[in-house]
Amino acid sequence: MRTMAEEMLSRINAEIKLLNYDNDITANDALHMVKFITPLYSLLRKLVSDYAFPTNEDEILFFKEIKPNILDKYLYFSKVYSIEMKCPIGNNEIIKEYFTESHQVSGLQNGSFFFWGGEVNGGSTG
């Protein structure tokens, strides 16, 4: 199970690198990633429901570390998509106000998104 989940995580990370994000993730990019991750996560959930972990330690490791690494990517891109879709149409001031006053983007620091222990733009994607 661990190997399969790590392979899924590797595929997700490869897709993120393939899309070559810098500081700008569009709604289309986020939607693409949500659609990419959803079937993988659904498959993982189904496999886990039918799987008997060999030890309690393996089960704890899976649910504490491996599964959250996949789920956090799904949640991140879902949130980015939601924020981008709710962004008002208007001049730069209106858009800037939307992002700064509403504080919709948690983890937005100095213009860079921080997630998974690193930056989208070339940092580690742990």
C-alpha positions as protocol buffer text, in pm:
chain_id: "A"
residue {
  index: 1
  type: MET
  ca { x: 0 y: 0 z: 0 }
}
residue {
  index: 2
  type: ARG
  ca { x: 278 y: 239 z: 90 }
}
residue {
  index: 3
  type: THR
  ca { x: 451 y: 185 z: -244 }
}
residue {
  index: 4
  type: MET
  ca { x: 129 y: 248 z: -437 }
}
residue {
  index: 5
  type: ALA
  ca { x: 54 y: 566 z: -241 }
}
residue {
  index: 6
  type: GLU
  ca { x: 409 y: 692 z: -290 }
}
residue {
  index: 7
  type: GLU
  ca { x: 377 y: 623 z: -663 }
}
residue {
  index: 8
  type: MET
  ca { x: 56 y: 830 z: -672 }
}
residue {
  index: 9
  type: LEU
  ca { x: 230 y: 1111 z: -487 }
}
residue {
  index: 10
  type: SER
  ca { x: 518 y: 1090 z: -732 }
}
residue {
  index: 11
  type: ARG
  ca { x: 275 y: 1118 z: -1027 }
}
residue {
  index: 12
  type: ILE
  ca { x: 112 y: 1423 z: -870 }
}
residue {
  index: 13
  type: ASN
  ca { x: 448 y: 1590 z: -809 }
}
residue {
  index: 14
  type: ALA
  ca { x: 555 y: 1511 z: -1166 }
}
residue {
  index: 15
  type: GLU
  ca { x: 237 y: 1671 z: -1300 }
}
residue {
  index: 16
  type: ILE
  ca { x: 301 y: 1981 z: -1089 }
}
residue {
  index: 17
  type: LYS
  ca { x: 654 y: 2005 z: -1231 }
}
residue {
  index: 18
  type: LEU
  ca { x: 526 y: 1943 z: -1583 }
}
residue {
  index: 19
  type: LEU
  ca { x: 293 y: 2242 z: -1556 }
}
residue {
  index: 20
  type: ASN
  ca { x: 595 y: 2449 z: -1448 }
}
residue {
  index: 21
  type: TYR
  ca { x: 424 y: 2683 z: -1204 }
}
residue {
  index: 22
  type: ASP
  ca { x: 596 y: 3005 z: -1110 }
}
residue {
  index: 23
  type: ASN
  ca { x: 418 y: 3247 z: -877 }
}
residue {
  index: 24
  type: ASP
  ca { x: 102 y: 3242 z: -1087 }
}
residue {
  index: 25
  type: ILE
  ca { x: -141 y: 2954 z: -1071 }
}
residue {
  index: 26
  type: THR
  ca { x: -448 y: 3018 z: -1283 }
}
residue {
  index: 27
  type: ALA
  ca { x: -795 y: 2883 z: -1221 }
}
residue {
  index: 28
  type: ASN
  ca { x: -743 y: 2651 z: -1520 }
}
residue {
  index: 29
  type: ASP
  ca { x: -417 y: 2519 z: -1373 }
}
residue {
  index: 30
  type: ALA
  ca { x: -580 y: 2458 z: -1036 }
}
residue {
  index: 31
  type: LEU
  ca { x: -880 y: 2288 z: -1196 }
}
residue {
  index: 32
  type: HIS
  ca { x: -648 y: 2069 z: -1403 }
}
residue {
  index: 33
  type: MET
  ca { x: -469 y: 1956 z: -1086 }
}
residue {
  index: 34
  type: VAL
  ca { x: -798 y: 1892 z: -902 }
}
residue {
  index: 35
  type: LYS
  ca { x: -915 y: 1676 z: -1194 }
}
residue {
  index: 36
  type: PHE
  ca { x: -576 y: 1501 z: -1202 }
}
residue {
  index: 37
  type: ILE
  ca { x: -568 y: 1425 z: -828 }
}
residue {
  index: 38
  type: THR
  ca { x: -935 y: 1331 z: -776 }
}
residue {
  index: 39
  type: PRO
  ca { x: -931 y: 988 z: -946 }
}
residue {
  index: 40
  type: LEU
  ca { x: -599 y: 900 z: -783 }
}
residue {
  index: 41
  type: TYR
  ca { x: -729 y: 991 z: -440 }
}
residue {
  index: 42
  type: SER
  ca { x: -1055 y: 801 z: -501 }
}
residue {
  index: 43
  type: LEU
  ca { x: -859 y: 494 z: -603 }
}
residue {
  index: 44
  type: LEU
  ca { x: -641 y: 524 z: -294 }
}
residue {
  index: 45
  type: ARG
  ca { x: -948 y: 544 z: -70 }
}
residue {
  index: 46
  type: LYS
  ca { x: -1097 y: 234 z: -231 }
}
residue {
  index: 47
  type: LEU
  ca { x: -773 y: 39 z: -202 }
}
residue {
  index: 48
  type: VAL
  ca { x: -731 y: 133 z: 162 }
}
residue {
  index: 49
  type: SER
  ca { x: -1084 y: 24 z: 249 }
}
residue {
  index: 50
  type: ASP
  ca { x: -1005 y: -325 z: 116 }
}
residue {
  index: 51
  type: TYR
  ca { x: -653 y: -344 z: 262 }
}
residue {
  index: 52
  type: ALA
  ca { x: -536 y: -499 z: 588 }
}
residue {
  index: 53
  type: PHE
  ca { x: -222 y: -327 z: 709 }
}
residue {
  index: 54
  type: PRO
  ca { x: 44 y: -576 z: 823 }
}
residue {
  index: 55
  type: THR
  ca { x: 125 y: -382 z: 1141 }
}
residue {
  index: 56
  type: ASN
  ca { x: -24 y: -99 z: 1343 }
}
residue {
  index: 57
  type: GLU
  ca { x: 288 y: 104 z: 1271 }
}
residue {
  index: 58
  type: ASP
  ca { x: 232 y: 72 z: 895 }
}
residue {
  index: 59
  type: GLU
  ca { x: -128 y: 184 z: 934 }
}
residue {
  index: 60
  type: ILE
  ca { x: -32 y: 480 z: 1153 }
}
residue {
  index: 61
  type: LEU
  ca { x: 242 y: 584 z: 908 }
}
residue {
  index: 62
  type: PHE
  ca { x: 1 y: 567 z: 617 }
}
residue {
  index: 63
  type: PHE
  ca { x: -274 y: 775 z: 779 }
}
residue {
  index: 64
  type: LYS
  ca { x: -42 y: 1018 z: 953 }
}
residue {
  index: 65
  type: GLU
  ca { x: 210 y: 1089 z: 678 }
}
residue {
  index: 66
  type: ILE
  ca { x: 142 y: 933 z: 337 }
}
residue {
  index: 67
  type: LYS
  ca { x: -229 y: 996 z: 284 }
}
residue {
  index: 68
  type: PRO
  ca { x: -212 y: 1359 z: 409 }
}
residue {
  index: 69
  type: ASN
  ca { x: 63 y: 1434 z: 154 }
}
residue {
  index: 70
  type: ILE
  ca { x: -179 y: 1352 z: -125 }
}
residue {
  index: 71
  type: LEU
  ca { x: -483 y: 1511 z: 36 }
}
residue {
  index: 72
  type: ASP
  ca { x: -306 y: 1841 z: 107 }
}
residue {
  index: 73
  type: LYS
  ca { x: -227 y: 1886 z: -261 }
}
residue {
  index: 74
  type: TYR
  ca { x: -590 y: 1826 z: -351 }
}
residue {
  index: 75
  type: LEU
  ca { x: -708 y: 2071 z: -86 }
}
residue {
  index: 76
  type: TYR
  ca { x: -452 y: 2332 z: -193 }
}
residue {
  index: 77
  type: PHE
  ca { x: -551 y: 2329 z: -560 }
}
residue {
  index: 78
  type: SER
  ca { x: -922 y: 2318 z: -471 }
}
residue {
  index: 79
  type: LYS
  ca { x: -877 y: 2628 z: -256 }
}
residue {
  index: 80
  type: VAL
  ca { x: -677 y: 2810 z: -525 }
}
residue {
  index: 81
  type: TYR
  ca { x: -949 y: 2727 z: -779 }
}
residue {
  index: 82
  type: SER
  ca { x: -1221 y: 2852 z: -544 }
}
residue {
  index: 83
  type: ILE
  ca { x: -1035 y: 3175 z: -472 }
}
residue {
  index: 84
  type: GLU
  ca { x: -964 y: 3240 z: -840 }
}
residue {
  index: 85
  type: MET
  ca { x: -1325 y: 3176 z: -940 }
}
residue {
  index: 86
  type: LYS
  ca { x: -1456 y: 3418 z: -677 }
}
residue {
  index: 87
  type: CYS
  ca { x: -1209 y: 3692 z: -772 }
}
residue {
  index: 88
  type: PRO
  ca { x: -1398 y: 4004 z: -881 }
}
residue {
  index: 89
  type: ILE
  ca { x: -1354 y: 4142 z: -1228 }
}
residue {
  index: 90
  type: GLY
  ca { x: -1210 y: 4490 z: -1224 }
}
residue {
  index: 91
  type: ASN
  ca { x: -897 y: 4694 z: -1211 }
}
residue {
  index: 92
  type: ASN
  ca { x: -581 y: 4594 z: -1026 }
}
residue {
  index: 93
  type: GLU
  ca { x: -688 y: 4784 z: -711 }
}
residue {
  index: 94
  type: ILE
  ca { x: -1009 y: 4584 z: -679 }
}
residue {
  index: 95
  type: ILE
  ca { x: -826 y: 4257 z: -731 }
}
residue {
  index: 96
  type: LYS
  ca { x: -549 y: 4353 z: -489 }
}
residue {
  index: 97
  type: GLU
  ca { x: -808 y: 4444 z: -228 }
}
residue {
  index: 98
  type: TYR
  ca { x: -982 y: 4109 z: -278 }
}
residue {
  index: 99
  type: PHE
  ca { x: -663 y: 3917 z: -204 }
}
residue {
  index: 100
  type: THR
  ca { x: -525 y: 4134 z: 76 }
}
residue {
  index: 101
  type: GLU
  ca { x: -834 y: 4236 z: 275 }
}
residue {
  index: 102
  type: SER
  ca { x: -1016 y: 3906 z: 256 }
}
residue {
  index: 103
  type: HIS
  ca { x: -700 y: 3711 z: 348 }
}
residue {
  index: 104
  type: GLN
  ca { x: -833 y: 3429 z: 135 }
}
residue {
  index: 105
  type: VAL
  ca { x: -492 y: 3287 z: 54 }
}
residue {
  index: 106
  type: SER
  ca { x: -349 y: 3142 z: 370 }
}
residue {
  index: 107
  type: GLY
  ca { x: 23 y: 3101 z: 333 }
}
residue {
  index: 108
  type: LEU
  ca { x: 62 y: 3385 z: 84 }
}
residue {
  index: 109
  type: GLN
  ca { x: 387 y: 3547 z: 186 }
}
residue {
  index: 110
  type: ASN
  ca { x: 578 y: 3806 z: -13 }
}
residue {
  index: 111
  type: GLY
  ca { x: 401 y: 3707 z: -333 }
}
residue {
  index: 112
  type: SER
  ca { x: 495 y: 3339 z: -314 }
}
residue {
  index: 113
  type: PHE
  ca { x: 269 y: 3050 z: -227 }
}
residue {
  index: 114
  type: PHE
  ca { x: 417 y: 2827 z: 37 }
}
residue {
  index: 115
  type: PHE
  ca { x: 284 y: 2476 z: 58 }
}
residue {
  index: 116
  type: TRP
  ca { x: 417 y: 2127 z: 115 }
}
residue {
  index: 117
  type: GLY
  ca { x: 718 y: 2272 z: 289 }
}
residue {
  index: 118
  type: GLY
  ca { x: 840 y: 2479 z: -5 }
}
residue {
  index: 119
  type: GLU
  ca { x: 763 y: 2733 z: -272 }
}
residue {
  index: 120
  type: VAL
  ca { x: 587 y: 2667 z: -599 }
}
residue {
  index: 121
  type: ASN
  ca { x: 854 y: 2859 z: -786 }
}
residue {
  index: 122
  type: GLY
  ca { x: 1150 y: 2628 z: -765 }
}
residue {
  index: 123
  type: GLY
  ca { x: 1153 y: 2550 z: -393 }
}
residue {
  index: 124
  type: SER
  ca { x: 1129 y: 2208 z: -242 }
}
residue {
  index: 125
  type: THR
  ca { x: 795 y: 2035 z: -286 }
}
residue {
  index: 126
  type: GLY
  ca { x: 844 y: 1786 z: -1 }
}
